[in-house]
Amino acid sequence: MNTRSTRKRPFQQDTSELPPPAKRPRRAGGVESESIQVQLLRLFPEDLQHQYEVIQLLHEASKTRLAAGARWYKDGGYEEELQYLVESERELDILQMGIKTREGFQKGKDKIAELDREEKKMRVEREKIRREFEDLAVQARSLDIPFLVKLAGGFCGGNIGVEPATDKGEEEVVVAVKE
């Protein structure tokens, strides 16, 4: 029998460390995270512009009412109208910034798409040229270079010699060299 007394550790509530606050994802190289860009691009520019115009009209109406003076308001309505004016100014600023940011993202996306199309065209052109060079290399391998040099020797000015060379396929090819 165990005569040793066991000590239970008392349970202490809320003694654990609080987790660190969640941090906003950092921008990498000046580029916003994809989720922000995608969210902004999902918004229709016409809807943003319409909402901006509506809030702007309400904001102007509020300014007009406030210009009438405090004596026209009963039961603290002037302060409420003033608070509404401040909120509508903030909404206008946010909408305007959102519209400009979305336009910037859209222009960037369009420019990237245009560059991708141009890049694709360039790759296709490079591939065509590469194929032409391959065809020319096949033709060059089938030529009798020493005989060609003899034929051209009478018409070319200067001395023409023949020396061995290799192509990319490491096959030995004879090339004429003008001396």
XYZ file of C-alpha atoms in Angstrom:
179
model
C 0.000 0.000 0.000
C 1.254 3.359 -0.914
C 1.284 5.730 2.016
C 2.665 8.594 0.096
C 0.242 11.425 -0.352
C -0.324 12.614 -3.843
C -0.596 16.263 -4.501
C -2.894 17.341 -7.199
C -1.976 20.403 -9.047
C -4.766 22.936 -8.743
C -6.390 23.952 -12.010
C -5.792 27.590 -12.706
C -8.059 29.220 -15.145
C -6.882 31.791 -17.711
C -3.194 31.456 -16.855
C -2.087 30.422 -20.321
C -0.489 32.974 -22.571
C -2.784 34.724 -24.940
C -2.114 33.886 -28.569
C -0.511 36.719 -30.500
C -2.951 38.844 -32.451
C -3.552 37.813 -36.032
C -1.389 39.733 -38.431
C -2.382 41.023 -41.806
C -0.551 39.217 -44.605
C 2.488 41.110 -45.767
C 2.786 42.423 -49.260
C 5.459 40.686 -51.270
C 7.381 42.939 -53.599
C 4.724 45.649 -53.685
C 2.040 43.241 -54.868
C -1.149 42.846 -52.869
C -2.314 39.381 -52.017
C -4.443 37.705 -54.638
C -7.538 37.638 -52.456
C -7.765 41.434 -52.193
C -7.298 41.859 -55.930
C -9.862 39.159 -56.717
C -12.384 40.669 -54.307
C -12.027 44.116 -55.859
C -12.259 42.796 -59.406
C -15.498 40.973 -58.560
C -17.186 44.313 -57.901
C -18.894 45.835 -60.891
C -17.561 49.322 -61.665
C -21.046 50.509 -62.630
C -22.400 49.484 -59.209
C -19.553 51.251 -57.423
C -20.095 54.399 -59.476
C -23.872 54.313 -58.891
C -23.400 53.908 -55.132
C -20.908 56.778 -55.143
C -23.401 59.045 -56.918
C -26.205 58.127 -54.479
C -24.077 58.821 -51.421
C -22.817 62.034 -52.998
C -26.407 63.260 -53.508
C -27.307 62.417 -49.908
C -24.122 64.116 -48.730
C -24.973 67.306 -50.643
C -28.524 67.247 -49.228
C -27.107 66.909 -45.729
C -24.789 69.875 -46.332
C -27.768 71.941 -47.493
C -29.787 71.017 -44.406
C -26.877 71.866 -42.121
C -26.409 75.201 -43.872
C -29.929 76.139 -42.744
C -28.603 76.347 -39.205
C -29.156 74.718 -35.843
C -32.358 76.627 -35.087
C -34.305 74.472 -37.584
C -33.509 71.251 -35.706
C -35.360 70.116 -32.626
C -34.318 67.462 -30.099
C -30.636 67.322 -31.134
C -31.271 66.594 -34.776
C -28.475 68.961 -35.738
C -25.840 66.734 -34.100
C -27.298 63.651 -35.799
C -27.202 65.391 -39.169
C -23.626 66.479 -38.509
C -22.695 62.886 -37.608
C -24.356 61.656 -40.808
C -22.364 64.214 -42.816
C -19.088 62.946 -41.347
C -20.047 59.314 -42.046
C -21.073 60.082 -45.611
C -17.755 61.862 -46.231
C -15.940 58.741 -45.035
C -18.122 56.533 -47.265
C -17.411 58.783 -50.255
C -13.660 58.590 -49.614
C -13.752 54.796 -49.318
C -15.850 54.403 -52.463
C -13.635 56.762 -54.433
C -10.495 54.921 -53.300
C -12.145 51.578 -54.110
C -13.100 52.742 -57.607
C -9.570 53.990 -58.331
C -7.957 50.856 -56.895
C -10.234 48.578 -58.897
C -9.493 50.540 -62.073
C -5.768 50.172 -61.381
C -6.067 46.417 -60.838
C -8.148 46.071 -64.011
C -5.658 48.080 -66.086
C -2.814 45.957 -64.735
C -4.683 42.741 -65.463
C -5.467 43.909 -69.015
C -1.831 44.899 -69.600
C -0.600 41.506 -68.356
C -3.060 39.741 -70.667
C -1.865 41.861 -73.600
C 1.775 41.088 -72.799
C 0.947 37.384 -72.519
C -0.619 37.468 -75.991
C 2.432 39.242 -77.406
C 4.726 36.758 -75.680
C 2.770 33.860 -77.153
C 3.074 35.385 -80.641
C 6.826 35.778 -80.137
C 7.174 32.146 -79.001
C 5.297 30.980 -82.100
C 7.552 33.098 -84.345
C 10.687 31.783 -82.610
C 9.476 28.235 -83.085
C 8.907 28.867 -86.814
C 12.405 30.305 -87.197
C 13.926 27.422 -85.217
C 12.203 24.920 -87.511
C 13.473 26.788 -90.580
C 17.022 26.662 -89.190
C 16.664 22.944 -88.514
C 15.525 22.397 -92.113
C 18.456 24.461 -93.383
C 20.865 22.488 -91.188
C 19.540 19.232 -92.671
C 20.056 20.640 -96.163
C 23.571 21.822 -95.254
C 24.526 18.355 -94.001
C 23.491 16.853 -97.322
C 25.614 19.271 -99.366
C 28.961 18.227 -100.837
C 30.898 21.178 -99.415
C 34.275 20.457 -101.095
C 32.567 20.261 -104.494
C 30.607 23.445 -103.728
C 33.866 25.192 -102.864
C 35.395 24.106 -106.178
C 32.345 25.390 -108.047
C 32.334 28.713 -106.236
C 36.113 29.084 -106.301
C 36.192 30.544 -109.775
C 33.596 33.188 -109.011
C 34.698 34.258 -105.519
C 37.500 36.710 -104.997
C 40.336 35.532 -102.734
C 41.389 32.103 -101.586
C 38.791 29.693 -100.270
C 39.849 26.810 -98.077
C 37.949 23.962 -96.487
C 38.166 23.075 -92.792
C 36.231 20.637 -90.598
C 33.530 21.935 -88.254
C 30.823 20.387 -86.096
C 27.186 21.271 -85.794
C 24.982 20.941 -82.725
C 24.476 17.241 -83.384
C 28.280 16.773 -83.112
C 28.454 15.484 -86.666
C 31.506 16.617 -88.549
C 30.652 19.033 -91.314
C 33.060 20.621 -93.759
C 32.790 24.392 -93.998
C 34.325 26.674 -96.588
C 36.357 29.528 -95.176
C 37.367 32.569 -97.189
C 40.968 33.533 -96.558
